[in-house]
Coordinates of N, CA and C in Angstrom, one line a residue:
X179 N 14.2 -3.7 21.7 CA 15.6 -3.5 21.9 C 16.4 -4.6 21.2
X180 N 16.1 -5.9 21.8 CA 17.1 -7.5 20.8 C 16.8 -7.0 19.4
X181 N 15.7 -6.8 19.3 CA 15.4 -6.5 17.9 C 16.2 -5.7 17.1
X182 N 16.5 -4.6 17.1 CA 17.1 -3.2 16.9 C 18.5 -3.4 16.9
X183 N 18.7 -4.3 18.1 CA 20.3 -4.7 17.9 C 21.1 -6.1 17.2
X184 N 19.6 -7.2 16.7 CA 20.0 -7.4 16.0 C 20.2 -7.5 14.6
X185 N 19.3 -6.0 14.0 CA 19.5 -5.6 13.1 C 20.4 -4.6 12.5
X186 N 20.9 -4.0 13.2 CA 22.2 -3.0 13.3 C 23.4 -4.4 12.7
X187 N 23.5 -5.1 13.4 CA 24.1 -6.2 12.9 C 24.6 -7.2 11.7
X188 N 23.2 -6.5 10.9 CA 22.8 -7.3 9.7 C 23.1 -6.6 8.7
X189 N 24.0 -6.8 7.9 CA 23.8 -6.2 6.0 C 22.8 -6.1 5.1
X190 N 22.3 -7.5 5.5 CA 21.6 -7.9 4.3 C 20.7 -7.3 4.4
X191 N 19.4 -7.2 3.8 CA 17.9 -6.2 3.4 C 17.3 -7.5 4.9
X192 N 16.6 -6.7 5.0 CA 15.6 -7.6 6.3 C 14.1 -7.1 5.9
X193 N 13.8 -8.4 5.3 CA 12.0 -8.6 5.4 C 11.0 -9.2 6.7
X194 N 9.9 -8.5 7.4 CA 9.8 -8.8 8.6 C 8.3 -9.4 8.2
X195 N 8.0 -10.7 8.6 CA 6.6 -11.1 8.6 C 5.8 -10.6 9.4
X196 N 4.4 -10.4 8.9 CA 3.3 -9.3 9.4 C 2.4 -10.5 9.9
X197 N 2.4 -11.5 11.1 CA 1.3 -12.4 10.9 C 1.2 -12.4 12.5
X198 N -0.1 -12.0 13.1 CA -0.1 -12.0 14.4 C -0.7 -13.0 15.2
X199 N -0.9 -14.2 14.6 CA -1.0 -15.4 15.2 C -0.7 -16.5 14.3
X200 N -1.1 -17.7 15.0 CA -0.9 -18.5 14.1 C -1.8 -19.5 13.6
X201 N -2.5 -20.4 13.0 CA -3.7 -20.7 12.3 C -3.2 -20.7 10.8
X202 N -4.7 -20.3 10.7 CA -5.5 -19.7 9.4 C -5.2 -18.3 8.5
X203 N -5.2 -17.7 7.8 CA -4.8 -16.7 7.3 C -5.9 -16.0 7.2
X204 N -6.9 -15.9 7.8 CA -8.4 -15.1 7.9 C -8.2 -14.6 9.1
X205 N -8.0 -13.4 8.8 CA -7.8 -12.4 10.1 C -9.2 -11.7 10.4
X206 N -9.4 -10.9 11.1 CA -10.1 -10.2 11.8 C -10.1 -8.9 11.8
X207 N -10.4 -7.9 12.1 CA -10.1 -6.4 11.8 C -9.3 -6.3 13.0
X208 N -9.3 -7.1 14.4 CA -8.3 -6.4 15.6 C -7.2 -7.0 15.0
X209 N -7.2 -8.1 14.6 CA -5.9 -8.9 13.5 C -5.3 -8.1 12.8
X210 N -5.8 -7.2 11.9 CA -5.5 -6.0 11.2 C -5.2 -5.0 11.5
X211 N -5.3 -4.8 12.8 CA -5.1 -3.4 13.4 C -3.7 -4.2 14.4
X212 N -3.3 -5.2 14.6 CA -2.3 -5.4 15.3 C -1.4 -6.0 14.1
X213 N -1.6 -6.3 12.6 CA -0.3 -6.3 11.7 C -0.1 -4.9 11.5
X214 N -1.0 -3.7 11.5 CA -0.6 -2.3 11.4 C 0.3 -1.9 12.2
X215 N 0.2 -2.4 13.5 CA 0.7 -1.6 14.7 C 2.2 -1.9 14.3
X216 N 2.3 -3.7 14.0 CA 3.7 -4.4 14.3 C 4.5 -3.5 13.0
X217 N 3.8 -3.2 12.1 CA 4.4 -2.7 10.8 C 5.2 -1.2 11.0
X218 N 3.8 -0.6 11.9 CA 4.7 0.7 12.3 C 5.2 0.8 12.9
X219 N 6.1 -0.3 14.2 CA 6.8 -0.3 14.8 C 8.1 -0.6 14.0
X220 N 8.1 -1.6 13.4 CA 9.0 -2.5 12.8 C 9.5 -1.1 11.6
X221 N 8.9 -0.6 11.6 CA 9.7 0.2 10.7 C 10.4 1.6 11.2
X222 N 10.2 2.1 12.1 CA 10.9 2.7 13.4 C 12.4 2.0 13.4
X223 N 12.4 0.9 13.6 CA 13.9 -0.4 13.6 C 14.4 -0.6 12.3
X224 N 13.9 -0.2 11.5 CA 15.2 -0.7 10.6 C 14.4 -1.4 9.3
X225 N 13.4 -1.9 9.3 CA 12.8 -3.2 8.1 C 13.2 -2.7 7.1
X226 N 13.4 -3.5 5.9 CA 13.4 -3.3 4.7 C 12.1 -3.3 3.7
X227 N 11.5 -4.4 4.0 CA 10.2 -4.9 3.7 C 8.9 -5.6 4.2
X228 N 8.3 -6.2 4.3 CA 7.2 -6.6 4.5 C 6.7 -7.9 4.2
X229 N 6.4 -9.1 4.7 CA 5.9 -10.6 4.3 C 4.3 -10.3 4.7
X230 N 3.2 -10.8 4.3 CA 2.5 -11.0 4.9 C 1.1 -11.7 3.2
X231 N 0.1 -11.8 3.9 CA -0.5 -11.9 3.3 C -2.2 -12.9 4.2
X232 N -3.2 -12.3 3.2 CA -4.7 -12.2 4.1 C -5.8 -12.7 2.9
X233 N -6.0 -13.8 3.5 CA -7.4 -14.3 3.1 C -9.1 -14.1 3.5
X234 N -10.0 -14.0 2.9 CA -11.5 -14.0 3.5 C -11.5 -15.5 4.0
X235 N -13.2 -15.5 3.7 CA -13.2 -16.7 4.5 C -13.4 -18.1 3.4
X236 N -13.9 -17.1 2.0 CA -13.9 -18.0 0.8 C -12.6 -18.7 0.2
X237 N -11.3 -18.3 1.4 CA -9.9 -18.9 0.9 C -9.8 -17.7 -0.6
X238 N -10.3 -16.9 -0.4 CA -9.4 -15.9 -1.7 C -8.8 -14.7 -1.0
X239 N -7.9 -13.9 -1.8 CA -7.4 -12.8 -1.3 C -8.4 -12.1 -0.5
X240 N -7.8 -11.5 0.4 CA -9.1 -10.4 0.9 C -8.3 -9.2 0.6
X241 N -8.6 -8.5 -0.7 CA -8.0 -7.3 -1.5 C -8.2 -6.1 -0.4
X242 N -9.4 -6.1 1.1 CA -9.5 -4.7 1.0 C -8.5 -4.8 2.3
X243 N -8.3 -6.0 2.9 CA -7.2 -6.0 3.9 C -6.2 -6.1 3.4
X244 N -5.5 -6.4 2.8 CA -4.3 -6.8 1.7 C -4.1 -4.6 1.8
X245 N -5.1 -4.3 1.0 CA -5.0 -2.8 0.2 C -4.4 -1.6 1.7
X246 N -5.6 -1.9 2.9 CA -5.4 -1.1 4.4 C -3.7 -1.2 5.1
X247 N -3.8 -2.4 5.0 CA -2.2 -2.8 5.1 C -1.1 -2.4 4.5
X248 N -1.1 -2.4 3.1 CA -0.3 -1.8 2.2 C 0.1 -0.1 2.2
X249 N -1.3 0.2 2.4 CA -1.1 2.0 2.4 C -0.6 2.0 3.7
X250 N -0.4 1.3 4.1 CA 0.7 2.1 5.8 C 1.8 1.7 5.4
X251 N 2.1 1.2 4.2 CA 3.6 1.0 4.3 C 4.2 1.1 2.7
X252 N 3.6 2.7 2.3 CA 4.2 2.5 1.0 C 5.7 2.6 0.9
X253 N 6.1 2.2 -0.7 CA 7.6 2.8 -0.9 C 8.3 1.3 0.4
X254 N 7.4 0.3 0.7 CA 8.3 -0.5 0.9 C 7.7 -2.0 0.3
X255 N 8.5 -2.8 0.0 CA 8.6 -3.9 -0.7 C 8.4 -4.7 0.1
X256 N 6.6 -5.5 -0.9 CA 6.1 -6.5 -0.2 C 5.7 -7.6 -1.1
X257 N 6.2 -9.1 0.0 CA 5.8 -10.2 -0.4 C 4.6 -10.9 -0.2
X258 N 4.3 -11.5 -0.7 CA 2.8 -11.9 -0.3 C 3.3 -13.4 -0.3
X259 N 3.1 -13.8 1.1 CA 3.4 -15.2 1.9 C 3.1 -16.6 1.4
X260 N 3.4 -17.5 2.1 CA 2.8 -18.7 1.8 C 1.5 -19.3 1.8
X261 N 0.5 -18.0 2.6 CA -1.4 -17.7 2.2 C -1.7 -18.0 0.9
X262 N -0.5 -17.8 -0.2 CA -0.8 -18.3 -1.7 C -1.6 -19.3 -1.5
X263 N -0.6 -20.3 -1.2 CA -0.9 -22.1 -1.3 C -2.5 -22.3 -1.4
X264 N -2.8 -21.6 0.0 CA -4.4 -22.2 0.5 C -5.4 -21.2 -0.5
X265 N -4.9 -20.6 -1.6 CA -6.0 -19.8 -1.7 C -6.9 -20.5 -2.6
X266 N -8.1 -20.5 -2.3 CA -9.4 -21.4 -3.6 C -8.8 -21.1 -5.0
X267 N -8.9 -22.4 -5.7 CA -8.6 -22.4 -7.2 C -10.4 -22.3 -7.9
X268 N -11.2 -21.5 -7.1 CA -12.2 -20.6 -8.0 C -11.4 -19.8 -9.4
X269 N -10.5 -19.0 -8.9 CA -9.6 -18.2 -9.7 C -8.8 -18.5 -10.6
X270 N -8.4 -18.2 -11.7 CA -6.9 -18.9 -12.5 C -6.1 -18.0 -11.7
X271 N -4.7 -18.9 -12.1 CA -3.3 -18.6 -11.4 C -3.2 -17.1 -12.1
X272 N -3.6 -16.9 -13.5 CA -3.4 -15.6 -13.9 C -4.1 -14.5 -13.5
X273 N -5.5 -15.0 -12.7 CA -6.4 -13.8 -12.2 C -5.8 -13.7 -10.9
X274 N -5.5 -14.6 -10.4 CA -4.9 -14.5 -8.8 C -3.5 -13.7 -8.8
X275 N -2.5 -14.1 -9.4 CA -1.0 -13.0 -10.1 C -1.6 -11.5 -10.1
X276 N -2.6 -11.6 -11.6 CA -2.8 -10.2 -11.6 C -3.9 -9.1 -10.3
X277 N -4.3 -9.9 -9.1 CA -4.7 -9.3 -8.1 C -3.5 -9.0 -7.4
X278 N -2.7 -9.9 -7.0 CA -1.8 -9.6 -6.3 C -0.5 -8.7 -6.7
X279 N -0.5 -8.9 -8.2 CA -0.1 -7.3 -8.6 C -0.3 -5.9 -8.5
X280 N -1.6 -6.0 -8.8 CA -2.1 -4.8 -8.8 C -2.0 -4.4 -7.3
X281 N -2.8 -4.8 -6.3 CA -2.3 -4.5 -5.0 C -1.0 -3.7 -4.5
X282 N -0.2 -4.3 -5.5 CA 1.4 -3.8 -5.3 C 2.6 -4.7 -4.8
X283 N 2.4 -5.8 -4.3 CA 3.2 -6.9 -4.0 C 4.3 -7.2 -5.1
X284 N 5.8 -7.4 -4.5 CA 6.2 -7.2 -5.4 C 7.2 -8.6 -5.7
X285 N 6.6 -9.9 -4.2 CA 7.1 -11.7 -4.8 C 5.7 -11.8 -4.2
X286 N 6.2 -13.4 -4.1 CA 5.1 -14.5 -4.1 C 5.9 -15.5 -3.6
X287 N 6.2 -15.7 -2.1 CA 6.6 -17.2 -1.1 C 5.4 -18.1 -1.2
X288 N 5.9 -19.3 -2.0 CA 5.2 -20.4 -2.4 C 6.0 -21.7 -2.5
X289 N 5.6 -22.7 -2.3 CA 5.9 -24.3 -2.9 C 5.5 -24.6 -4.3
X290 N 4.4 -23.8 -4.7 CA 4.0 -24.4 -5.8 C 2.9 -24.9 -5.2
X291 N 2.1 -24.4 -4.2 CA 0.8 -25.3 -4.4 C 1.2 -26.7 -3.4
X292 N 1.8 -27.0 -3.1 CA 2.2 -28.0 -2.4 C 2.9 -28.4 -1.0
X293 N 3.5 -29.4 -0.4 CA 3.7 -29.5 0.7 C 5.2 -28.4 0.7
X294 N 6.3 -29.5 -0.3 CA 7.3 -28.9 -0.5 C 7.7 -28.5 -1.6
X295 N 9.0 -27.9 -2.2 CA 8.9 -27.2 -3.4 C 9.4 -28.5 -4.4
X296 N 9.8 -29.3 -4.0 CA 10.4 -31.0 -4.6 C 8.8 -31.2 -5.0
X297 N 7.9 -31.9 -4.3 CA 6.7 -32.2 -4.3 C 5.3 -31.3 -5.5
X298 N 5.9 -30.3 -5.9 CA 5.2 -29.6 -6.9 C 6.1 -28.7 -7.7
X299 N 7.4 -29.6 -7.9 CA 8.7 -28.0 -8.9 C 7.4 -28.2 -10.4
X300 N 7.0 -29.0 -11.0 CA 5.9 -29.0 -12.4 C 5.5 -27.2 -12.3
X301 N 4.2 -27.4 -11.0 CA 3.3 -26.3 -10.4 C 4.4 -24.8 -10.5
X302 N 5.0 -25.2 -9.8 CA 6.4 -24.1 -9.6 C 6.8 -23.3 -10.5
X303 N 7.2 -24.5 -11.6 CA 8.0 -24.1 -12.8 C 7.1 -23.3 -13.5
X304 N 5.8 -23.9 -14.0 CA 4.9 -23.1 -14.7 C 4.3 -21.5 -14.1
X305 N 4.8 -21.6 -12.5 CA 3.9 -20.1 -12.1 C 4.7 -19.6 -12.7
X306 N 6.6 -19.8 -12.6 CA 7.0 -18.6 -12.3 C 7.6 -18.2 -14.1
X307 N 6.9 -19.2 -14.9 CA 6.6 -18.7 -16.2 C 5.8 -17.7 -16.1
X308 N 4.5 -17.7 -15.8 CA 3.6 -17.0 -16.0 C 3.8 -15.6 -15.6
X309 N 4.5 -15.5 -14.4 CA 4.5 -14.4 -13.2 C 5.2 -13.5 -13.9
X310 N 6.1 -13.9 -15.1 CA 7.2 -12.9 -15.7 C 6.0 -12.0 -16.6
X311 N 4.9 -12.5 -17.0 CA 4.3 -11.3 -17.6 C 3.8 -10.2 -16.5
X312 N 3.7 -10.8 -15.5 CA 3.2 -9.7 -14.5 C 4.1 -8.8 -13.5
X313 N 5.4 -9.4 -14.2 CA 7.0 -8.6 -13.2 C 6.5 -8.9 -11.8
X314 N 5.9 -10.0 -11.5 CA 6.0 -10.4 -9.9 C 7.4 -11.8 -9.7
X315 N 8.1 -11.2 -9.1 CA 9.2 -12.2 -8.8 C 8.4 -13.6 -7.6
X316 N 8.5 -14.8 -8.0 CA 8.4 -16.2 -7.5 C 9.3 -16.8 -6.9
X317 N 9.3 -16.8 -5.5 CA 10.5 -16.8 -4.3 C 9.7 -18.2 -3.8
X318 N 10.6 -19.5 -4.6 CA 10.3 -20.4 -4.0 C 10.5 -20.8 -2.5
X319 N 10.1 -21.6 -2.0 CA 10.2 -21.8 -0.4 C 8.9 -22.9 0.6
X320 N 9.8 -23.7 1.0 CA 9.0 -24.8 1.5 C 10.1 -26.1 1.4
X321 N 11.2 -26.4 2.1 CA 11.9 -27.2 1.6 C 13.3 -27.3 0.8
X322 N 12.8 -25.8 1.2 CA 14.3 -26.0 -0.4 C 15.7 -26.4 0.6
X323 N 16.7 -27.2 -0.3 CA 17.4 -27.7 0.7 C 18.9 -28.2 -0.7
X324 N 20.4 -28.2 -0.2 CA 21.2 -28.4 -1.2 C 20.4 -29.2 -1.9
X325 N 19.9 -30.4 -2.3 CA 19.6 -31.4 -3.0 C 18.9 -30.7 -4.2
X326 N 18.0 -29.7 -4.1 CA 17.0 -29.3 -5.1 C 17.2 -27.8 -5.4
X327 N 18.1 -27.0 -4.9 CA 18.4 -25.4 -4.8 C 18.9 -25.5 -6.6
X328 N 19.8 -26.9 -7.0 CA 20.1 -26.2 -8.4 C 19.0 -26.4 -9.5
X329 N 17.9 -27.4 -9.2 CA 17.0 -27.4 -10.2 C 16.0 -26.1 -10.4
X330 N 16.4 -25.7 -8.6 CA 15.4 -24.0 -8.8 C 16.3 -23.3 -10.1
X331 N 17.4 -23.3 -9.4 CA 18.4 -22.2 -10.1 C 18.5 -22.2 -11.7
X332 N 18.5 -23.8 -12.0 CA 18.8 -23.8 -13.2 C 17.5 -23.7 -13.7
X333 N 16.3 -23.5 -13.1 CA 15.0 -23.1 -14.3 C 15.2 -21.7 -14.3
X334 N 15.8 -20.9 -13.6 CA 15.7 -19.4 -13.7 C 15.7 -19.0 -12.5
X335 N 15.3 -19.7 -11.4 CA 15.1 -18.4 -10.0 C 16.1 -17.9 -9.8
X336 N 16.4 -16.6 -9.2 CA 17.2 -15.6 -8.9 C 17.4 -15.7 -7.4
X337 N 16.0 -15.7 -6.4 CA 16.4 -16.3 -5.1 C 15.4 -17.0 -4.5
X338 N 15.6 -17.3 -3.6 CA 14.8 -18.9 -2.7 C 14.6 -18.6 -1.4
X339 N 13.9 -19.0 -0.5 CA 13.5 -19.1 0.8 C 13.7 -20.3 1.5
X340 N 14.6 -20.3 2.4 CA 15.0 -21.8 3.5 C 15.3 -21.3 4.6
X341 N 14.5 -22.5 5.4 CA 14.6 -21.8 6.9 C 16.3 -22.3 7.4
X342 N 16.9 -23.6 6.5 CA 18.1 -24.1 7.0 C 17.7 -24.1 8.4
X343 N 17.2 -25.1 8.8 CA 16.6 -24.8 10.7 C 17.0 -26.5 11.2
X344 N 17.0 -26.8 12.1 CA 17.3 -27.7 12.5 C 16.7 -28.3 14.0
X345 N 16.2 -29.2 14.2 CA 15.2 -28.9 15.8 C 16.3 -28.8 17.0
X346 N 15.9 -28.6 18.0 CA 16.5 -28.0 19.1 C 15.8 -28.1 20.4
X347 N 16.0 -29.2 21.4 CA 15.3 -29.5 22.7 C 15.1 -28.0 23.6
X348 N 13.9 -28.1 23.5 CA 13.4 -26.5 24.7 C 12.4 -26.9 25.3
X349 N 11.9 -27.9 25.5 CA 11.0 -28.6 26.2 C 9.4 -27.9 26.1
X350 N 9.5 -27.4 24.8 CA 8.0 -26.8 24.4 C 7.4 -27.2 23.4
X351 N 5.9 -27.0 23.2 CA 5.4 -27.9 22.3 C 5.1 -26.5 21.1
X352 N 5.3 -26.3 19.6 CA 4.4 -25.4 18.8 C 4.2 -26.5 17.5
X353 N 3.9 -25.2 17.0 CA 3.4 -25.8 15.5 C 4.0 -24.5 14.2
X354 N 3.6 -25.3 13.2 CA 4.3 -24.6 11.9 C 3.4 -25.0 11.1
X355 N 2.9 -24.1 10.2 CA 1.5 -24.3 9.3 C 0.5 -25.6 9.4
X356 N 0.5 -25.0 10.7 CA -0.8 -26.1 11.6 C -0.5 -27.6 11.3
X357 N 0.7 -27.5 11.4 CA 1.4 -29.1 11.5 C 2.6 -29.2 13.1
X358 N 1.7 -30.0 14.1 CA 2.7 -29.9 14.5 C 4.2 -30.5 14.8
X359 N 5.3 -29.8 15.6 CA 6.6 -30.2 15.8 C 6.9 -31.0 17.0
X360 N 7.3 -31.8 16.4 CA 7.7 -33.1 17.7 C 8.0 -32.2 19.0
X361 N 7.4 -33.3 19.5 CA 7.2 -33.0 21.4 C 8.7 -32.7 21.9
X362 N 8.7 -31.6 22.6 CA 9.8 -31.1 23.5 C 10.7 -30.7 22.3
X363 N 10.3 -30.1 21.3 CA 11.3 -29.7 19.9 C 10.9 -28.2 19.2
X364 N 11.9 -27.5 19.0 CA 11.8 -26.1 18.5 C 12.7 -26.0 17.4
X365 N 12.8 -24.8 16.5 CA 13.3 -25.0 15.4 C 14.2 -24.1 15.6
X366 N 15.6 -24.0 14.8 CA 16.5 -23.2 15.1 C 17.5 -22.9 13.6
X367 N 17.7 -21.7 13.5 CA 18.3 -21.4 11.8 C 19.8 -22.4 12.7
X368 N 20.5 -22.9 11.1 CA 21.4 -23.4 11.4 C 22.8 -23.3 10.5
X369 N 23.6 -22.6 11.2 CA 24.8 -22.1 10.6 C 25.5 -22.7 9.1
X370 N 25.5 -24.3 9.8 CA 25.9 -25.2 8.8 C 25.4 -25.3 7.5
X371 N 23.9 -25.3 7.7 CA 23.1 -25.8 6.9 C 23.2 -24.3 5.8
X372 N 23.4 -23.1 6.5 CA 23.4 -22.0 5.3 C 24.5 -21.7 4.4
X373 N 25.4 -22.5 5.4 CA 26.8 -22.3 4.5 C 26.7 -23.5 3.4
X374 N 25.9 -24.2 3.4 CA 25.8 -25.4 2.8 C 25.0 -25.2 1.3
X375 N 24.1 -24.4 1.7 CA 23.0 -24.1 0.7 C 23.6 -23.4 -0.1
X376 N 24.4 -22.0 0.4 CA 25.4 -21.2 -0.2 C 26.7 -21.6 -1.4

C-alpha cells in the first residue's frame, strides 16, 4: 500500500530493483523465484521498468537466469545493475555488451569498473563508446555528484544515476555493496542535494 501510494505520486517513469538480498549477485533458483514474485507484484503497482542483474558463480552473466526473469516481464525496460562491475574480465567488454544485449537489456548501471565513476571516467568513457554500436544506453552511477555530472554530460551521457543521499542517525547498523555504513547511520535521498545536481 506505501508503495502504490507513493507512486501515484510520482511523474517520473519508476524503475524498481529486482535484488532479494544483499551480498553477492549469485543467486539461487528460490532467489529467482522470489525476484519473479517481487516483479509480478511490482507490476500490479505501477513499475515502469526493471533493475536487476545475475551472476554464476564464475562472476559472468548467468544468461539462463538473466533470460527466466526477463520473459516474465516483457515489453518492459530493463537495466542490468551494478553486477556489471564484478563480472570476470574472461570476456571482452564487447562480448560482455553483446550478451547483455541480446538478452534484451536495454542500460548498463556502472562506474566503469571501479569504485566511483571519478575513479574510472577513462574505463567509462571508452564503454560508453563502444555500447553505441550495440544501442545499449550507459547510465553512469556510483558517485556521481555536482563536481563531476558535467564531465559525464559533456562526453555525451544523456542520464546518470545518484543516490544524492546523505546519512541519517537510526541507530542501525547495514551495508551497501558489502561495504559497510558507519555505526548507528542510514542513508537517506536528500532534497538539497537533488536540486543541486539538477
Amino acid at each position: 500500500k506505501q508503495w502504490y501510494q507513493r507512486r501515484v505520486a510520482i511523474t517520473a517513469g519508476v524503475f524498481c530493483m529486482l535484488r532479494p538480498r544483499s551480498g553477492d549477485f549469485c543467486y539461487s533458483k528460490y532467489d529467482l523465484s522470489t525476484m519473479i514474485s517481487d516483479a509480478q507484484e511490482l507490476k500490479t503497482h505501477g513499475a515502469d521498468g526493471f533493475v536487476f542483474g545475475i551472476l554464476n558463480n564464475d562472476q559472468e552473466i548467468n544468461k539462463e537466469f538473466c533470460k527466466k526473469l526477463l520473459d516474465h516481464i516483457p515489453n518492459y525496460p530493463c537495466t542490468f545493475h551494478r553486477a556489471f562491475d564484478f563480472i570476470s574480465k574472461k570476456s571482452s567488454t564487447l562480448e560482455i555488451l553483446g550478451t547483455i544485449q541480446e538478452l534484451g537489456f536495454k542500460r548498463i548501471l556502472t562506474t566503469g569498473g571501479g569504485d566511483t565513476v571519478s575513479s574510472s571516467a577513462n574505463e567509462l568513457l571508452k564503454l560508453h563508446k563502444a555500447s553505441k554500436e550495440y544501442g545499449i544506453i550507459i547510465l553512469p552511477g556510483g558517485g556521481v555528484n555536482p563536481s563531476n555530472i558535467k564531465l559525464l554530460v559533456d562526453n555525451g551521457f544523456e542520464e546518470v544515476h545518484s543516490s544524492c543521499s546523505v546519512y541519517e542517525s537510526d541507530g542501525e547498523y547495514g551495508s551497501l555493496f558489502n561495504k559497510p555504513l558507519p555505526q548507528g547511520k542510514r542513508k537517506i535521498v536528500s532534497v538539497e542535494k537533488v536540486k543541486e545536481l539538477c
